[in-house]
Amino acid sequence: KTHPCTCLRPFVALPVAMSHPTAGACRRQSPLAFLMLAATAAVTMVLTSNPGPAAAQASNYAAQASNYRIRVCEKCVGRKAGGFNPMPTLLEMKGEAAAAGWPAPEVEWQDCMGGCELGPNVRLVEGPYALPVVVEGMEAVEQTYKAFVQVSNEQQAQRAFGLASRAAAAGITAAGPKDSSKVDG
């Protein structure tokens, strides 16, 4: 919604929130207030029209995340192990991460990944062979199973997604962290 005020005629496209405080009962503002409003509008247009390095970083994150997938054990959820299905929470986190420009690995189902007694289980995999990735922040039992285990509430699902997303951003692989000091030859 725009402010139809004649004193802001050149800036009709400004949202009401950006117009002067007396938008309901329009009065002419001082030239200084008008200049401040114009400067605010100009800065807003520049910031939204030129994405800069943040967009490049987001694009880089998207490319990295495309190599990763978060898998939810279908058998654990089917048996109601722990009584919680982490899939909806993980999908919501994926959408929010992508919207914020963070790595957002795909979320998908997987057949039994073992450790049913510790379910529901969630696993980060990478590459065309879907190799399991152990990430920083996993508990010892999770490192053993190469999966987030006992993901039985929203907070644990959010934790799993957050750690998996950070690992994707860092380029952690099934073989361990990327070593940028090595040169391919």
CSV table of C-alpha atoms in Angstrom, one decimal:
chain,number,residue,atom,x,y,z
A,1,LYS,CA,0.0,0.0,0.0
A,2,THR,CA,1.4,3.4,-0.9
A,3,HIS,CA,0.8,6.8,0.7
A,4,PRO,CA,-1.2,9.0,-1.7
A,5,CYS,CA,0.0,12.2,-0.1
A,6,THR,CA,0.7,15.1,-2.6
A,7,CYS,CA,3.8,16.1,-0.6
A,8,LEU,CA,5.3,12.7,-1.5
A,9,ARG,CA,4.1,12.7,-5.1
A,10,PRO,CA,7.5,11.9,-6.5
A,11,PHE,CA,7.7,8.9,-4.1
A,12,VAL,CA,4.2,7.4,-4.6
A,13,ALA,CA,5.7,3.9,-4.7
A,14,LEU,CA,6.9,4.2,-1.1
A,15,PRO,CA,5.2,1.9,1.4
A,16,VAL,CA,3.1,3.7,4.0
A,17,ALA,CA,5.6,2.6,6.7
A,18,MET,CA,8.3,4.7,5.0
A,19,SER,CA,6.1,7.8,4.5
A,20,HIS,CA,6.1,10.5,7.0
A,21,PRO,CA,4.5,9.9,10.5
A,22,THR,CA,1.4,12.0,9.7
A,23,ALA,CA,0.3,9.8,6.8
A,24,GLY,CA,-3.3,9.8,8.1
A,25,ALA,CA,-3.6,13.6,8.3
A,26,CYS,CA,-1.1,14.9,5.7
A,27,ARG,CA,0.8,18.0,6.4
A,28,ARG,CA,3.8,19.4,4.5
A,29,GLN,CA,7.1,18.4,6.1
A,30,SER,CA,10.2,20.4,6.4
A,31,PRO,CA,12.7,20.1,3.5
A,32,LEU,CA,15.1,18.3,5.8
A,33,ALA,CA,12.6,15.6,6.6
A,34,PHE,CA,11.8,15.3,2.9
A,35,LEU,CA,15.5,14.9,2.1
A,36,MET,CA,16.0,12.3,4.8
A,37,LEU,CA,13.0,10.3,3.4
A,38,ALA,CA,14.4,10.6,-0.1
A,39,ALA,CA,17.9,9.4,1.1
A,40,THR,CA,16.3,6.4,2.9
A,41,ALA,CA,14.4,5.5,-0.3
A,42,ALA,CA,17.5,5.7,-2.4
A,43,VAL,CA,19.6,3.6,0.0
A,44,THR,CA,16.8,1.0,0.1
A,45,MET,CA,16.6,0.8,-3.7
A,46,VAL,CA,20.4,0.4,-4.0
A,47,LEU,CA,20.6,-2.3,-1.3
A,48,THR,CA,17.8,-4.3,-2.8
A,49,SER,CA,18.9,-3.9,-6.5
A,50,ASN,CA,22.5,-4.8,-6.0
A,51,PRO,CA,22.8,-8.2,-4.2
A,52,GLY,CA,26.6,-8.0,-4.1
A,53,PRO,CA,28.8,-10.6,-2.4
A,54,ALA,CA,26.0,-12.0,-0.2
A,55,ALA,CA,24.2,-13.3,-3.2
A,56,ALA,CA,27.4,-14.9,-4.6
A,57,GLN,CA,27.9,-16.6,-1.2
A,58,ALA,CA,24.3,-17.8,-1.2
A,59,SER,CA,24.8,-19.2,-4.7
A,60,ASN,CA,27.9,-20.9,-3.6
A,61,TYR,CA,26.1,-22.4,-0.6
A,62,ALA,CA,23.3,-23.7,-2.9
A,63,ALA,CA,25.9,-25.4,-5.1
A,64,GLN,CA,27.6,-27.0,-2.1
A,65,ALA,CA,24.3,-28.1,-0.6
A,66,SER,CA,23.2,-29.8,-3.9
A,67,ASN,CA,25.9,-32.5,-3.2
A,68,TYR,CA,24.3,-33.3,0.2
A,69,ARG,CA,21.1,-35.0,1.3
A,70,ILE,CA,19.5,-35.4,4.8
A,71,ARG,CA,17.8,-38.8,5.0
A,72,VAL,CA,15.1,-39.8,7.5
A,73,CYS,CA,14.8,-43.5,8.4
A,74,GLU,CA,11.5,-44.5,7.0
A,75,LYS,CA,11.4,-47.7,9.1
A,76,CYS,CA,11.9,-45.9,12.4
A,77,VAL,CA,9.1,-43.4,11.6
A,78,GLY,CA,6.8,-46.2,10.3
A,79,ARG,CA,7.2,-48.1,13.6
A,80,LYS,CA,6.7,-44.9,15.5
A,81,ALA,CA,10.1,-45.3,17.2
A,82,GLY,CA,10.2,-42.4,19.6
A,83,GLY,CA,6.8,-41.3,18.5
A,84,PHE,CA,8.1,-38.4,16.4
A,85,ASN,CA,8.4,-37.9,12.6
A,86,PRO,CA,11.3,-35.4,12.0
A,87,MET,CA,10.5,-35.1,8.3
A,88,PRO,CA,8.1,-32.0,8.6
A,89,THR,CA,10.6,-30.1,10.8
A,90,LEU,CA,13.5,-30.9,8.5
A,91,LEU,CA,11.5,-29.8,5.4
A,92,GLU,CA,10.5,-26.5,7.2
A,93,MET,CA,14.2,-25.9,8.2
A,94,LYS,CA,15.3,-26.6,4.6
A,95,GLY,CA,12.8,-23.9,3.3
A,96,GLU,CA,13.9,-21.4,5.9
A,97,ALA,CA,17.6,-22.1,5.3
A,98,ALA,CA,17.2,-21.7,1.5
A,99,ALA,CA,15.2,-18.5,1.9
A,100,ALA,CA,18.0,-17.1,4.1
A,101,GLY,CA,20.7,-18.1,1.6
A,102,TRP,CA,22.2,-20.9,3.8
A,103,PRO,CA,23.0,-24.4,2.6
A,104,ALA,CA,19.8,-26.3,2.4
A,105,PRO,CA,20.5,-30.0,1.7
A,106,GLU,CA,17.6,-32.0,0.2
A,107,VAL,CA,15.5,-34.0,2.7
A,108,GLU,CA,14.4,-37.4,1.7
A,109,TRP,CA,13.4,-40.8,3.1
A,110,GLN,CA,15.7,-43.8,3.4
A,111,ASP,CA,15.1,-47.4,4.1
A,112,CYS,CA,16.4,-48.7,7.4
A,113,MET,CA,19.8,-47.4,8.3
A,114,GLY,CA,20.3,-49.6,11.3
A,115,GLY,CA,20.2,-48.6,15.0
A,116,CYS,CA,16.4,-48.9,15.1
A,117,GLU,CA,16.6,-49.1,18.9
A,118,LEU,CA,17.9,-45.6,18.9
A,119,GLY,CA,15.4,-44.2,16.3
A,120,PRO,CA,14.1,-42.1,14.8
A,121,ASN,CA,17.4,-41.6,13.0
A,122,VAL,CA,18.5,-39.0,10.5
A,123,ARG,CA,21.7,-39.2,8.4
A,124,LEU,CA,23.6,-36.7,6.3
A,125,VAL,CA,25.0,-38.2,3.1
A,126,GLU,CA,27.1,-36.7,0.3
A,127,GLY,CA,28.0,-37.4,-3.3
A,128,PRO,CA,26.5,-39.7,-5.9
A,129,TYR,CA,27.1,-42.8,-3.7
A,130,ALA,CA,25.3,-41.2,-0.7
A,131,LEU,CA,28.2,-41.8,1.7
A,132,PRO,CA,27.4,-41.0,5.3
A,133,VAL,CA,29.1,-38.0,6.8
A,134,VAL,CA,30.1,-37.6,10.4
A,135,VAL,CA,29.9,-33.9,11.4
A,136,GLU,CA,31.3,-31.8,14.2
A,137,GLY,CA,28.9,-31.7,17.1
A,138,MET,CA,27.7,-35.3,16.9
A,139,GLU,CA,27.7,-37.3,20.1
A,140,ALA,CA,29.9,-40.4,20.3
A,141,VAL,CA,27.1,-42.8,19.6
A,142,GLU,CA,26.0,-40.7,16.6
A,143,GLN,CA,29.6,-40.8,15.2
A,144,THR,CA,29.5,-44.6,15.6
A,145,TYR,CA,26.2,-44.9,13.7
A,146,LYS,CA,27.2,-42.1,11.3
A,147,ALA,CA,23.7,-40.7,11.9
A,148,PHE,CA,21.8,-38.4,14.3
A,149,VAL,CA,20.0,-40.8,16.6
A,150,GLN,CA,17.0,-40.4,18.9
A,151,VAL,CA,15.7,-37.4,16.9
A,152,SER,CA,12.5,-37.5,18.9
A,153,ASN,CA,11.4,-33.8,19.0
A,154,GLU,CA,11.6,-30.6,17.0
A,155,GLN,CA,14.7,-29.3,18.8
A,156,GLN,CA,16.7,-32.4,18.0
A,157,ALA,CA,15.5,-32.3,14.3
A,158,GLN,CA,16.6,-28.6,14.2
A,159,ARG,CA,19.9,-29.5,15.7
A,160,ALA,CA,20.5,-32.3,13.1
A,161,PHE,CA,19.6,-29.9,10.3
A,162,GLY,CA,21.8,-27.1,11.6
A,163,LEU,CA,24.8,-29.3,12.0
A,164,ALA,CA,24.2,-30.9,8.6
A,165,SER,CA,23.9,-27.5,7.0
A,166,ARG,CA,27.1,-26.3,8.6
A,167,ALA,CA,28.9,-29.4,7.4
A,168,ALA,CA,27.6,-28.7,3.8
A,169,ALA,CA,28.8,-25.1,4.0
A,170,ALA,CA,32.2,-26.2,5.2
A,171,GLY,CA,32.4,-28.9,2.5
A,172,ILE,CA,32.8,-31.8,5.0
A,173,THR,CA,32.8,-35.1,3.1
A,174,ALA,CA,32.6,-38.8,4.2
A,175,ALA,CA,36.4,-38.7,4.1
A,176,GLY,CA,36.5,-35.8,6.5
A,177,PRO,CA,37.1,-32.0,6.1
A,178,LYS,CA,38.2,-30.5,2.8
A,179,ASP,CA,41.9,-29.8,2.8
A,180,SER,CA,42.3,-26.7,0.7
A,181,SER,CA,46.1,-26.8,1.1
A,182,LYS,CA,46.4,-29.8,-1.3
A,183,VAL,CA,46.8,-29.0,-4.9
A,184,ASP,CA,45.4,-31.4,-7.5
A,185,GLY,CA,48.1,-32.6,-9.9
